[in-house]
Amino acid sequence: MVYRLGMEKISTNKSFGGEQGVYIHTSSSTNTDMTFAVYVPPQAKERPVPVFWFLSGLTCTHENAMVKAGMQEHAARLGMIVVLPDTSPRGEGVADDPDGAYDFGLGAGFYVNATQQPFAAHYQMYSYVVDELPELIGREFNADMSRQGICGHSMGGHGALTIGLKNPGRFKSISAFSPIVSPTNCPWGQKALGGYLGDDQAEWVEHDACALVGKADEKLHLLIDQGTGDNFLEKELKSHLLTAACEKAGHPLTLRMQEGYDHSYFFISTFMRDHMEWHAKAF
Amino acid sequence: MVYRLGMEKISTNKSFGGEQGVYIHTSSSTNTDMTFAVYVPPQAKERPVPVFWFLSGLTCTHENAMVKAGMQEHAARLGMIVVLPDTSPRGEGVADDPDGAYDFGLGAGFYVNATQQPFAAHYQMYSYVVDELPELIGREFNADMSRQGICGHSMGGHGALTIGLKNPGRFKSISAFSPIVSPTNCPWGQKALGGYLGDDQAEWVEHDACALVGKADEKLHLLIDQGTGDNFLEKELKSHLLTAACEKAGHPLTLRMQEGYDHSYFFISTFMRDHMEWHAKAF
């Protein structure tokens, strides 16, 4: 790893009148280089524009949503910056799942700050996404950081919900596609939270959307799309747990069960327009 | 290779209310298995719908446009089937570029029927795209084969223009993104046509859009988008040659030079709406 002063451009492509860029910087949170993508709409030439965060799911990098989700069209029309962080630290010396499994380690940072070694050395994705990257975005782009929204898919839906709920006042809007709504209650989440945070489940519930809605003072209306044909719904995603938690807490939730849709980007791209318009309305 | 009776489904994903499928069949043209993608819009449940062919460029398979071009949204709105063929035969025994170059052999069939060995054994992409695959599409999907349009990118733009011009009455509309307009006049084309068709340049001009507009009886208005920031414009694509050929032949052409756009799918997705609406209008 070379220590980089500030961010460096990897690539830019003109897209819908704006610019899709990929950048790299040295993160002091993860102590690694981190790559991320930013779409800047044409309106940002004239004025600061709101920021739409999209957190990706297991196995993804910044690239999946950048090429598959069809966000640029909507971002250009609605006038918003899109930020796509990576899903974990990467590079030399970054620990991975001991068996190389896809659901832990590389590509699976779960948006928490690990306390357990060897992961604690680099897996500080909560601080990276909540503190360090926003500071960089605010400094380097024509972003109106008083108007931010957050969204994500699967593990990234978990990230969007938990980061949104844990930072009242930060976001105008929160939404998710097929999120892991309760990592304390599913195999993916139990493995990740145990591995990164250790055995004390009091730490785990700090990163469980169902637990967090129970104590949220700011009751931002949540929008969630979930496909009924999603192979992970029953065992991992369990959206009904969030419905129950929101009902109990009096937290407003729109959960749309989308008939026949699966867990893929074909599902995400279909409903991305609705999500981005939902966020634009909140801005 | 297993000889397959008819086509087999590899995957389907619900997308914009329709179905994005990937299929495989044994081609009698290429004497290989061939994979292709078809998007079927919701309207096809009710009635036969027109067919939009999209031919991809060098190095691509059926998959690039399927995940990056954002076609499904437009196809669903406009009610058209999208067919995405592969760009070459593949598999055991299929000859490749002797140096493994990206611009010849695998992923680079150039939509011609090779006459030169070892390529002639499998590289019969013209017959595959013009005869065999349409017959399969008409049989297996709710397609109105009296309403077809053809489009493509780069090498696939060359394919769309030449196949469109060589088959009068077949297509209602022809368009292209950053096409190779005159393969007889650029390094990519000269290498490919020489390798597949041999040294007789009388064979080459049968696959040169600039030559073909000169003898086209059916003067379908051509729509072409070309990025001014495209690295391949000057040496390979040379859109000005088509402008000149169309002027000479009195062939209607709308060539839009798109400021700052490059050769990527970020460019294609930006203007895909315009192209698909252009085709829908012709249907």
Coordinates of C-alpha atoms in Angstrom, one line a residue:
Chain A
M1 CA 0.0 0.0 0.0
V2 CA 1.2 3.5 -0.9
Y3 CA 0.0 6.2 1.4
R4 CA -2.0 8.5 -0.7
L5 CA -2.5 12.2 0.1
G6 CA -6.2 12.8 -0.7
M7 CA -8.1 10.9 -3.3
E8 CA -6.9 9.8 -6.8
K9 CA -9.0 9.3 -9.9
I10 CA -9.0 5.8 -11.3
S11 CA -11.5 6.4 -14.2
T12 CA -14.3 8.7 -15.3
N13 CA -17.0 8.1 -17.9
K14 CA -19.6 10.6 -19.1
S15 CA -23.0 9.2 -18.3
F16 CA -26.4 10.9 -18.7
G17 CA -24.7 14.3 -19.0
G18 CA -22.8 13.8 -15.7
E19 CA -19.7 12.0 -14.7
Q20 CA -19.3 8.5 -13.3
G21 CA -16.0 8.4 -11.5
V22 CA -14.1 5.7 -9.6
Y23 CA -11.6 6.9 -7.0
I24 CA -9.1 5.5 -4.5
H25 CA -7.8 6.9 -1.3
T26 CA -5.9 5.7 1.8
S27 CA -8.4 5.3 4.6
S28 CA -7.3 6.1 8.1
S29 CA -10.3 4.1 9.4
T30 CA -9.5 0.8 7.6
N31 CA -5.7 1.5 7.3
T32 CA -6.0 0.3 3.7
D33 CA -6.5 1.8 0.3
M34 CA -10.2 2.1 -0.4
T35 CA -11.9 2.3 -3.8
F36 CA -15.3 4.0 -4.2
A37 CA -17.5 5.3 -7.0
V38 CA -19.2 8.6 -7.3
Y39 CA -21.7 9.7 -9.9
V40 CA -21.9 13.5 -10.3
P41 CA -25.0 14.8 -12.1
P42 CA -25.0 17.7 -14.5
Q43 CA -26.7 20.0 -11.9
A44 CA -23.6 19.9 -9.7
K45 CA -21.9 22.2 -12.1
E46 CA -24.3 24.9 -11.0
R47 CA -25.0 24.3 -7.3
P48 CA -24.4 21.8 -4.5
V49 CA -26.6 18.8 -4.9
P50 CA -27.9 16.2 -2.3
V51 CA -26.1 12.9 -1.8
F52 CA -27.6 9.5 -2.2
W53 CA -25.6 6.7 -0.5
F54 CA -26.0 3.2 -1.7
L55 CA -24.4 0.4 0.3
S56 CA -23.9 -2.9 -1.6
G57 CA -24.3 -6.5 -0.5
L58 CA -22.2 -9.5 0.1
T59 CA -19.4 -10.2 -2.5
C60 CA -19.9 -6.7 -4.1
T61 CA -17.5 -3.9 -4.7
H62 CA -18.3 -0.3 -5.6
E63 CA -18.7 -1.6 -9.2
N64 CA -21.8 -3.8 -9.1
A65 CA -24.3 -1.1 -8.5
M66 CA -22.4 1.3 -10.7
V67 CA -22.9 -0.9 -13.8
K68 CA -26.1 -2.8 -13.0
A69 CA -28.5 -0.7 -11.0
G70 CA -29.3 2.0 -13.6
M71 CA -28.9 4.8 -11.0
Q72 CA -27.2 7.3 -13.3
E73 CA -30.4 8.0 -15.3
H74 CA -32.4 8.8 -12.2
A75 CA -29.5 10.7 -10.5
A76 CA -29.1 12.9 -13.6
R77 CA -32.9 13.6 -13.7
L78 CA -33.3 14.3 -10.0
G79 CA -30.0 16.0 -9.5
M80 CA -28.2 14.0 -6.9
I81 CA -24.7 12.7 -6.3
V82 CA -24.5 8.9 -5.8
V83 CA -21.8 7.5 -3.6
L84 CA -21.0 3.7 -3.8
P85 CA -18.5 2.6 -1.1
D86 CA -16.8 -0.8 -1.2
T87 CA -18.1 -3.5 1.1
S88 CA -14.9 -4.3 3.1
P89 CA -11.2 -3.4 3.3
R90 CA -9.0 -5.2 0.8
G91 CA -5.4 -5.7 0.1
E92 CA -2.3 -7.1 1.5
G93 CA -2.6 -8.1 5.2
V94 CA -6.3 -7.9 5.3
A95 CA -7.7 -11.0 7.0
D96 CA -10.4 -13.0 5.2
D97 CA -12.8 -15.7 6.2
P98 CA -10.6 -18.7 7.2
D99 CA -12.5 -20.9 4.7
G100 CA -12.8 -18.2 2.1
A101 CA -16.5 -18.1 2.5
Y102 CA -18.4 -15.3 0.7
D103 CA -20.4 -14.2 3.8
F104 CA -17.5 -13.0 6.0
G105 CA -14.3 -11.1 5.6
L106 CA -13.5 -9.7 2.1
G107 CA -16.6 -8.3 0.5
A108 CA -18.5 -8.8 3.7
G109 CA -17.6 -6.0 6.2
F110 CA -21.2 -5.7 7.5
Y111 CA -20.8 -2.0 8.2
V112 CA -19.5 -2.5 11.7
N113 CA -16.2 -1.7 13.5
A114 CA -14.6 -5.0 14.4
T115 CA -13.3 -5.4 17.9
Q116 CA -11.9 -9.0 17.4
Q117 CA -8.5 -9.7 15.9
P118 CA -7.3 -10.3 13.3
F119 CA -10.3 -8.3 11.9
A120 CA -10.1 -5.2 14.1
A121 CA -6.9 -4.1 12.3
H122 CA -8.8 -3.2 9.1
Y123 CA -12.5 -4.0 9.4
Q124 CA -13.7 -0.6 10.5
M125 CA -16.4 -0.1 7.9
Y126 CA -18.8 1.7 10.2
S127 CA -16.4 4.5 10.9
Y128 CA -15.4 4.5 7.2
V129 CA -18.9 4.9 5.9
V130 CA -20.2 7.1 8.7
D131 CA -17.3 9.5 9.3
E132 CA -14.4 9.3 6.9
L133 CA -16.0 8.9 3.5
P134 CA -18.6 11.6 4.1
E135 CA -15.9 14.0 5.1
L136 CA -14.1 13.3 1.9
I137 CA -17.2 13.5 -0.3
G138 CA -18.1 16.9 1.3
R139 CA -14.6 18.2 0.6
E140 CA -14.1 16.9 -2.9
F141 CA -17.5 17.1 -4.6
N142 CA -20.1 19.8 -5.0
A143 CA -22.3 18.0 -2.4
D144 CA -24.9 19.5 -0.1
M145 CA -24.2 17.4 3.0
S146 CA -27.3 18.8 4.7
R147 CA -29.4 16.7 2.3
Q148 CA -28.4 13.1 2.4
G149 CA -30.3 9.9 1.9
I150 CA -29.1 6.3 2.4
C151 CA -30.1 3.1 0.7
G152 CA -28.6 -0.4 0.3
H153 CA -29.1 -4.0 -0.8
S154 CA -29.1 -7.1 1.4
M155 CA -26.0 -6.7 3.7
G156 CA -26.0 -3.1 2.4
G157 CA -29.7 -2.8 3.3
H158 CA -28.8 -3.8 6.8
G159 CA -26.0 -1.1 6.6
A160 CA -28.4 1.6 5.4
L161 CA -31.0 0.8 8.0
T162 CA -28.6 0.6 10.9
I163 CA -26.5 3.6 10.0
G164 CA -29.6 5.6 9.2
L165 CA -31.2 4.7 12.6
K166 CA -28.0 5.2 14.6
N167 CA -27.4 8.7 13.2
P168 CA -30.5 10.7 13.7
G169 CA -30.5 14.0 11.9
R170 CA -27.9 12.9 9.4
F171 CA -30.3 11.5 6.7
K172 CA -33.5 12.9 5.2
S173 CA -34.5 9.5 4.0
I174 CA -33.7 5.8 4.4
S175 CA -34.6 2.9 2.2
A176 CA -33.5 -0.6 1.4
F177 CA -33.8 -3.5 -1.1
S178 CA -34.1 -6.9 0.4
P179 CA -32.2 -6.0 3.6
I180 CA -31.0 -8.2 6.4
V181 CA -33.3 -6.7 8.9
S182 CA -32.1 -8.6 12.0
P183 CA -28.6 -9.9 11.8
T184 CA -28.9 -11.2 15.4
N185 CA -31.5 -13.6 14.0
C186 CA -30.0 -15.1 10.9
P187 CA -27.0 -17.2 10.0
W188 CA -25.2 -14.5 7.9
G189 CA -25.6 -12.0 10.7
Q190 CA -24.7 -14.3 13.5
K191 CA -21.5 -15.4 11.8
A192 CA -20.5 -11.8 11.0
L193 CA -21.4 -10.1 14.3
G194 CA -19.8 -13.0 16.2
G195 CA -16.6 -12.9 14.1
Y196 CA -16.2 -9.1 14.1
L197 CA -17.7 -8.2 17.5
G198 CA -17.2 -11.3 19.7
D199 CA -19.6 -13.3 21.7
D200 CA -21.3 -10.5 23.7
Q201 CA -24.7 -10.1 22.1
A202 CA -25.2 -6.7 23.8
E203 CA -22.8 -5.5 21.1
W204 CA -24.7 -7.2 18.4
V205 CA -28.0 -5.5 19.0
E206 CA -26.3 -2.1 18.3
H207 CA -26.2 -3.3 14.7
D208 CA -29.7 -4.8 14.4
A209 CA -32.3 -2.7 12.6
C210 CA -35.1 -4.4 14.5
A211 CA -33.6 -3.6 17.8
L212 CA -32.7 -0.1 16.7
V213 CA -36.2 0.9 15.6
G214 CA -37.3 0.1 19.2
K215 CA -35.2 2.9 20.6
A216 CA -35.2 5.4 17.7
D217 CA -36.3 8.9 18.6
E218 CA -36.3 10.1 15.1
K219 CA -39.0 8.2 13.3
L220 CA -38.0 8.5 9.6
H221 CA -40.4 6.6 7.4
L222 CA -38.6 3.5 6.0
L223 CA -39.2 2.3 2.4
I224 CA -38.3 -1.3 1.7
D225 CA -38.7 -3.5 -1.4
Q226 CA -38.5 -7.2 -1.0
G227 CA -39.0 -9.8 -3.7
T228 CA -41.2 -12.7 -2.9
G229 CA -39.0 -15.0 -5.1
D230 CA -35.9 -14.1 -3.2
N231 CA -34.0 -17.3 -2.1
F232 CA -32.7 -15.7 1.0
L233 CA -36.0 -14.3 2.3
E234 CA -36.9 -17.0 4.7
K235 CA -33.6 -17.9 6.2
E236 CA -31.6 -14.6 6.1
L237 CA -33.7 -11.5 5.4
K238 CA -36.8 -12.2 7.4
S239 CA -38.5 -8.9 6.6
H240 CA -41.5 -9.8 8.7
L241 CA -39.3 -9.2 11.8
L242 CA -39.0 -5.6 10.8
T243 CA -42.7 -5.3 10.2
A244 CA -43.3 -6.6 13.8
A245 CA -40.6 -4.4 15.3
C246 CA -41.9 -1.3 13.5
E247 CA -45.5 -2.0 14.6
K248 CA -44.4 -2.4 18.2
A249 CA -42.3 0.8 18.1
G250 CA -44.8 2.8 16.1
H251 CA -42.1 3.3 13.5
P252 CA -43.5 4.1 10.0
L253 CA -42.6 1.5 7.4
T254 CA -43.6 0.8 3.9
L255 CA -42.6 -2.7 3.1
R256 CA -43.5 -3.7 -0.5
M257 CA -43.5 -7.4 -1.2
Q258 CA -42.7 -7.5 -4.9
E259 CA -44.3 -10.6 -6.5
G260 CA -41.8 -13.0 -8.2
Y261 CA -38.7 -10.8 -7.9
D262 CA -35.5 -12.4 -6.8
H263 CA -32.3 -11.1 -5.0
S264 CA -30.5 -9.8 -8.1
Y265 CA -29.8 -6.5 -9.7
F266 CA -32.6 -7.2 -12.1
F267 CA -34.9 -6.6 -9.1
I268 CA -33.0 -3.6 -7.8
S269 CA -32.9 -1.8 -11.2
T270 CA -36.6 -2.3 -11.6
F271 CA -37.4 -0.4 -8.4
M272 CA -34.5 2.0 -8.3
R273 CA -36.5 4.8 -9.8
D274 CA -39.0 4.5 -7.0
H275 CA -36.3 4.6 -4.3
M276 CA -34.4 7.5 -5.8
E277 CA -37.7 9.5 -6.3
W278 CA -38.6 8.7 -2.6
H279 CA -35.2 10.2 -1.5
A280 CA -35.5 13.2 -3.9
K281 CA -38.9 14.0 -2.3
A282 CA -37.3 14.0 1.1
F283 CA -34.5 16.3 0.0
Chain B
M1 CA -20.6 -30.5 -26.6
V2 CA -23.9 -32.2 -26.0
Y3 CA -26.3 -32.0 -28.9
R4 CA -29.4 -30.2 -27.6
L5 CA -32.8 -30.7 -29.0
G6 CA -34.2 -27.2 -29.0
M7 CA -33.2 -24.5 -26.5
E8 CA -32.6 -24.9 -22.8
K9 CA -33.1 -22.3 -20.1
I10 CA -30.0 -21.3 -18.2
S11 CA -31.6 -18.6 -16.0
T12 CA -34.5 -16.3 -15.7
N13 CA -34.9 -13.2 -13.6
K14 CA -38.0 -11.0 -13.3
S15 CA -37.2 -7.5 -14.5
F16 CA -39.5 -4.5 -15.0
G17 CA -42.5 -6.9 -14.9
G18 CA -41.1 -9.1 -17.7
E19 CA -38.6 -11.8 -17.8
Q20 CA -34.9 -11.6 -18.5
G21 CA -33.8 -15.1 -19.7
V22 CA -30.6 -16.7 -20.8
Y23 CA -30.8 -19.7 -23.0
I24 CA -28.5 -22.2 -24.7
H25 CA -29.0 -24.3 -27.9
T26 CA -26.9 -26.3 -30.3
S27 CA -26.4 -24.2 -33.4
S28 CA -26.3 -25.9 -36.8
S29 CA -24.7 -22.8 -38.2
T30 CA -21.7 -22.7 -35.9
N31 CA -21.7 -26.3 -35.0
T32 CA -21.3 -25.3 -31.3
D33 CA -23.5 -24.6 -28.4
M34 CA -24.6 -21.0 -28.4
T35 CA -25.8 -18.9 -25.5
F36 CA -28.1 -16.0 -25.9
A37 CA -30.3 -13.7 -23.8
V38 CA -33.9 -12.7 -24.4
Y39 CA -35.9 -10.1 -22.5
V40 CA -39.6 -10.7 -22.8
P41 CA -41.8 -7.7 -21.8
P42 CA -45.0 -8.1 -19.9
Q43 CA -47.1 -7.3 -23.0
A44 CA -46.0 -10.6 -24.6
K45 CA -48.3 -12.4 -22.2
E46 CA -51.2 -10.8 -24.1
R47 CA -50.0 -10.5 -27.7
P48 CA -47.1 -11.0 -30.1
V49 CA -44.6 -8.1 -29.7
P50 CA -41.9 -6.7 -32.0
V51 CA -38.3 -7.8 -31.7
F52 CA -35.3 -5.6 -31.0
W53 CA -32.0 -7.2 -31.9
F54 CA -28.9 -5.8 -30.2
L55 CA -25.5 -7.1 -31.5
S56 CA -22.6 -6.6 -29.1
G57 CA -19.0 -5.5 -29.7
L58 CA -15.6 -7.0 -29.4
T59 CA -14.9 -9.1 -26.2
C60 CA -18.6 -9.2 -25.3
T61 CA -21.0 -12.1 -24.8
H62 CA -24.8 -11.9 -24.5
E63 CA -24.2 -10.7 -20.9
N64 CA -22.7 -7.2 -21.2
A65 CA -25.7 -5.5 -22.8
M66 CA -28.0 -7.6 -20.6
V67 CA -26.6 -6.2 -17.4
K68 CA -25.2 -2.8 -18.4
A69 CA -27.4 -1.2 -21.1
G70 CA -30.6 -0.6 -19.2
M71 CA -32.7 -2.0 -22.0
Q72 CA -35.2 -3.8 -19.9
E73 CA -36.9 -0.6 -18.6
H74 CA -37.4 0.6 -22.1
A75 CA -38.4 -2.7 -23.5
A76 CA -41.0 -3.1 -20.8
R77 CA -42.4 0.3 -21.4
L78 CA -42.4 0.0 -25.2
G79 CA -43.5 -3.6 -25.3
M80 CA -40.7 -5.3 -27.3
I81 CA -38.6 -8.5 -27.0
V82 CA -34.9 -7.9 -26.8
V83 CA -32.6 -10.5 -28.3
L84 CA -28.9 -10.5 -27.4
P85 CA -26.8 -13.0 -29.3
D86 CA -23.2 -14.0 -28.4
T87 CA -20.4 -12.4 -30.6
S88 CA -18.7 -15.6 -31.7
P89 CA -18.8 -19.4 -31.4
R90 CA -17.1 -20.7 -28.3
G91 CA -16.1 -24.1 -26.9
E92 CA -13.8 -27.0 -27.5
G93 CA -12.3 -27.0 -30.9
V94 CA -13.2 -23.4 -31.8
A95 CA -10.1 -21.7 -33.2
D96 CA -9.0 -18.4 -31.7
D97 CA -6.6 -15.6 -32.6
P98 CA -3.2 -17.3 -32.8
D99 CA -1.9 -14.6 -30.4
G100 CA -5.0 -14.5 -28.3
A101 CA -5.7 -10.9 -29.4
Y102 CA -9.1 -9.5 -28.4
D103 CA -10.0 -8.3 -31.9
F104 CA -10.2 -11.6 -33.7
G105 CA -11.5 -15.1 -33.0
L106 CA -13.4 -15.6 -29.7
G107 CA -15.6 -12.7 -28.9
A108 CA -14.9 -11.2 -32.4
G109 CA -17.0 -13.1 -35.0
F110 CA -17.7 -9.9 -36.9
Y111 CA -21.1 -11.2 -38.1
V112 CA -19.6 -12.9 -41.2
N113 CA -19.5 -16.5 -42.5
A114 CA -15.8 -17.4 -42.5
T115 CA -14.5 -19.1 -45.6
Q116 CA -11.0 -19.6 -44.4
Q117 CA -9.9 -22.5 -42.2
P118 CA -9.6 -23.1 -39.3
F119 CA -12.3 -20.5 -38.8
A120 CA -14.8 -21.7 -41.4
A121 CA -15.6 -24.7 -39.3
H122 CA -17.5 -22.7 -36.6
Y123 CA -17.3 -18.9 -37.4
Q124 CA -20.6 -18.7 -39.3
M125 CA -22.1 -15.8 -37.3
Y126 CA -23.8 -14.2 -40.3
S127 CA -26.0 -17.3 -40.9
Y128 CA -26.5 -17.7 -37.2
V129 CA -27.8 -14.2 -36.6
V130 CA -29.7 -13.8 -39.9
D131 CA -31.3 -17.2 -40.3
E132 CA -31.0 -19.7 -37.4
L133 CA -31.6 -17.5 -34.3
P134 CA -34.5 -15.6 -35.8
E135 CA -36.2 -18.9 -36.6
L136 CA -35.7 -20.1 -33.0
I137 CA -36.9 -16.8 -31.6
G138 CA -40.0 -16.8 -33.8
R139 CA -40.8 -20.4 -32.7
E140 CA -40.1 -20.1 -29.0
F141 CA -41.3 -16.6 -28.0
N142 CA -44.4 -14.6 -28.5
A143 CA -42.6 -12.5 -31.2
D144 CA -44.2 -10.6 -34.1
M145 CA -41.4 -11.3 -36.6
S146 CA -43.0 -8.9 -39.1
R147 CA -41.8 -6.1 -36.8
Q148 CA -38.1 -6.3 -36.1
G149 CA -35.4 -3.7 -35.6
I150 CA -31.7 -4.1 -35.3
C151 CA -29.1 -2.2 -33.4
G152 CA -25.6 -2.8 -32.1
H153 CA -22.4 -1.4 -30.7
S154 CA -19.0 -1.1 -32.3
M155 CA -18.3 -4.4 -34.0
G156 CA -22.0 -5.1 -33.3
G157 CA -22.9 -1.7 -34.9
H158 CA -21.1 -2.9 -38.0
G159 CA -23.2 -6.1 -37.7
A160 CA -26.5 -4.2 -37.3
L161 CA -25.8 -1.9 -40.3
T162 CA -24.5 -4.6 -42.6
I163 CA -27.2 -7.2 -41.7
G164 CA -29.9 -4.5 -41.9
L165 CA -28.7 -3.3 -45.3
K166 CA -28.2 -6.8 -46.7
N167 CA -31.7 -7.9 -45.8
P168 CA -34.2 -5.4 -47.2
G169 CA -37.7 -5.8 -45.9
R170 CA -36.5 -7.7 -42.8
F171 CA -36.2 -4.8 -40.4
K172 CA -38.4 -1.8 -39.8
S173 CA -35.5 0.2 -38.4
I174 CA -31.7 0.1 -38.1
S175 CA -29.5 2.0 -35.6
A176 CA -26.1 1.8 -34.0
F177 CA -23.8 3.0 -31.3
S178 CA -20.2 3.9 -32.3
P179 CA -20.2 1.4 -35.2
I180 CA -17.3 0.3 -37.3
V181 CA -18.7 1.8 -40.5
S182 CA -16.1 0.6 -42.9
P183 CA -14.2 -2.5 -41.9
T184 CA -12.4 -2.5 -45.2
N185 CA -10.8 0.8 -44.1
C186 CA -9.7 0.2 -40.5
P187 CA -7.2 -2.2 -38.8
W188 CA -9.8 -4.2 -36.8
G189 CA -11.9 -4.8 -39.9
Q190 CA -9.0 -5.6 -42.2
K191 CA -7.6 -8.1 -39.8
A192 CA -11.0 -9.8 -39.3
L193 CA -12.2 -9.8 -42.9
G194 CA -8.8 -11.0 -44.1
G195 CA -8.7 -13.7 -41.5
Y196 CA -12.3 -15.0 -42.0
L197 CA -12.8 -14.3 -45.7
G198 CA -9.3 -14.4 -47.2
D199 CA -7.5 -11.9 -49.4
D200 CA -10.1 -11.2 -52.0
Q201 CA -11.4 -7.8 -51.1
A202 CA -14.5 -8.3 -53.4
E203 CA -15.7 -10.5 -50.5
W204 CA -14.9 -7.8 -47.9
V205 CA -17.1 -5.1 -49.4
E206 CA -20.1 -7.3 -49.0
H207 CA -19.7 -6.6 -45.3
D208 CA -18.9 -3.0 -45.4
A209 CA -21.7 -0.6 -44.5
C210 CA -20.2 2.2 -46.5
A211 CA -20.2 0.0 -49.6
L212 CA -23.6 -1.4 -48.9
V213 CA -25.4 2.0 -48.6
G214 CA -24.2 2.6 -52.2
K215 CA -26.3 -0.2 -53.5
A216 CA -29.2 -0.4 -51.1
D217 CA -32.6 -0.1 -52.8
E218 CA -34.4 0.1 -49.5
K219 CA -33.4 3.4 -48.0
L220 CA -34.2 3.0 -44.3
H221 CA -33.2 6.0 -42.3
L222 CA -30.2 5.1 -40.1
L223 CA -29.7 6.5 -36.6
I224 CA -26.2 6.5 -35.2
D225 CA -24.8 7.9 -31.9
Q226 CA -21.0 8.4 -31.7
G227 CA -19.1 9.8 -28.7
T228 CA -16.6 12.5 -29.5
G229 CA -14.5 11.2 -26.6
D230 CA -14.3 7.7 -28.0
N231 CA -10.7 6.5 -28.2
F232 CA -11.5 4.3 -31.3
L233 CA -13.2 7.0 -33.4
E234 CA -10.3 8.2 -35.4
K235 CA -8.5 4.9 -36.2
E236 CA -11.3 2.3 -36.2
L237 CA -14.8 3.7 -36.3
K238 CA -14.4 6.6 -38.8
S239 CA -18.1 7.7 -38.8
H240 CA -17.3 10.4 -41.3
L241 CA -16.9 7.7 -44.0
L242 CA -20.5 6.7 -43.5
T243 CA -21.7 10.3 -43.7
A244 CA -19.9 10.7 -47.0
A245 CA -21.2 7.3 -48.3
C246 CA -24.8 8.2 -47.3
E247 CA -24.5 11.7 -48.9
K248 CA -23.3 10.2 -52.1
A249 CA -26.0 7.5 -52.2
G250 CA -28.8 9.8 -51.0
H251 CA -29.3 7.5 -48.0
P252 CA -30.9 9.1 -45.0
L253 CA -28.7 9.2 -41.9
T254 CA -28.9 10.8 -38.6
L255 CA -25.4 10.8 -37.1
R256 CA -25.3 12.4 -33.6
M257 CA -21.9 13.3 -32.4
Q258 CA -22.3 13.1 -28.6
E259 CA -19.9 15.5 -26.9
G260 CA -17.5 13.9 -24.4
Y261 CA -18.9 10.4 -24.5
D262 CA -16.6 7.4 -24.8
H263 CA -16.9 3.9 -26.1
S264 CA -18.4 2.4 -22.9
Y265 CA -21.8 1.1 -21.8
F266 CA -22.1 4.4 -19.8
F267 CA -22.5 6.0 -23.2
I268 CA -24.8 3.3 -24.6
S269 CA -27.1 3.3 -21.6
T270 CA -27.4 7.1 -21.8
F271 CA -28.8 7.0 -25.3
M272 CA -30.5 3.6 -25.3
R273 CA -33.9 5.2 -24.6
D274 CA -33.6 7.3 -27.8
H275 CA -32.7 4.2 -29.8
M276 CA -35.4 2.0 -28.5
E277 CA -38.0 4.7 -28.9
W278 CA -36.8 5.2 -32.5
H279 CA -37.3 1.5 -33.2
A280 CA -40.7 1.5 -31.4
K281 CA -41.9 4.3 -33.6
A282 CA -40.9 2.3 -36.7
F283 CA -42.8 -0.7 -35.4

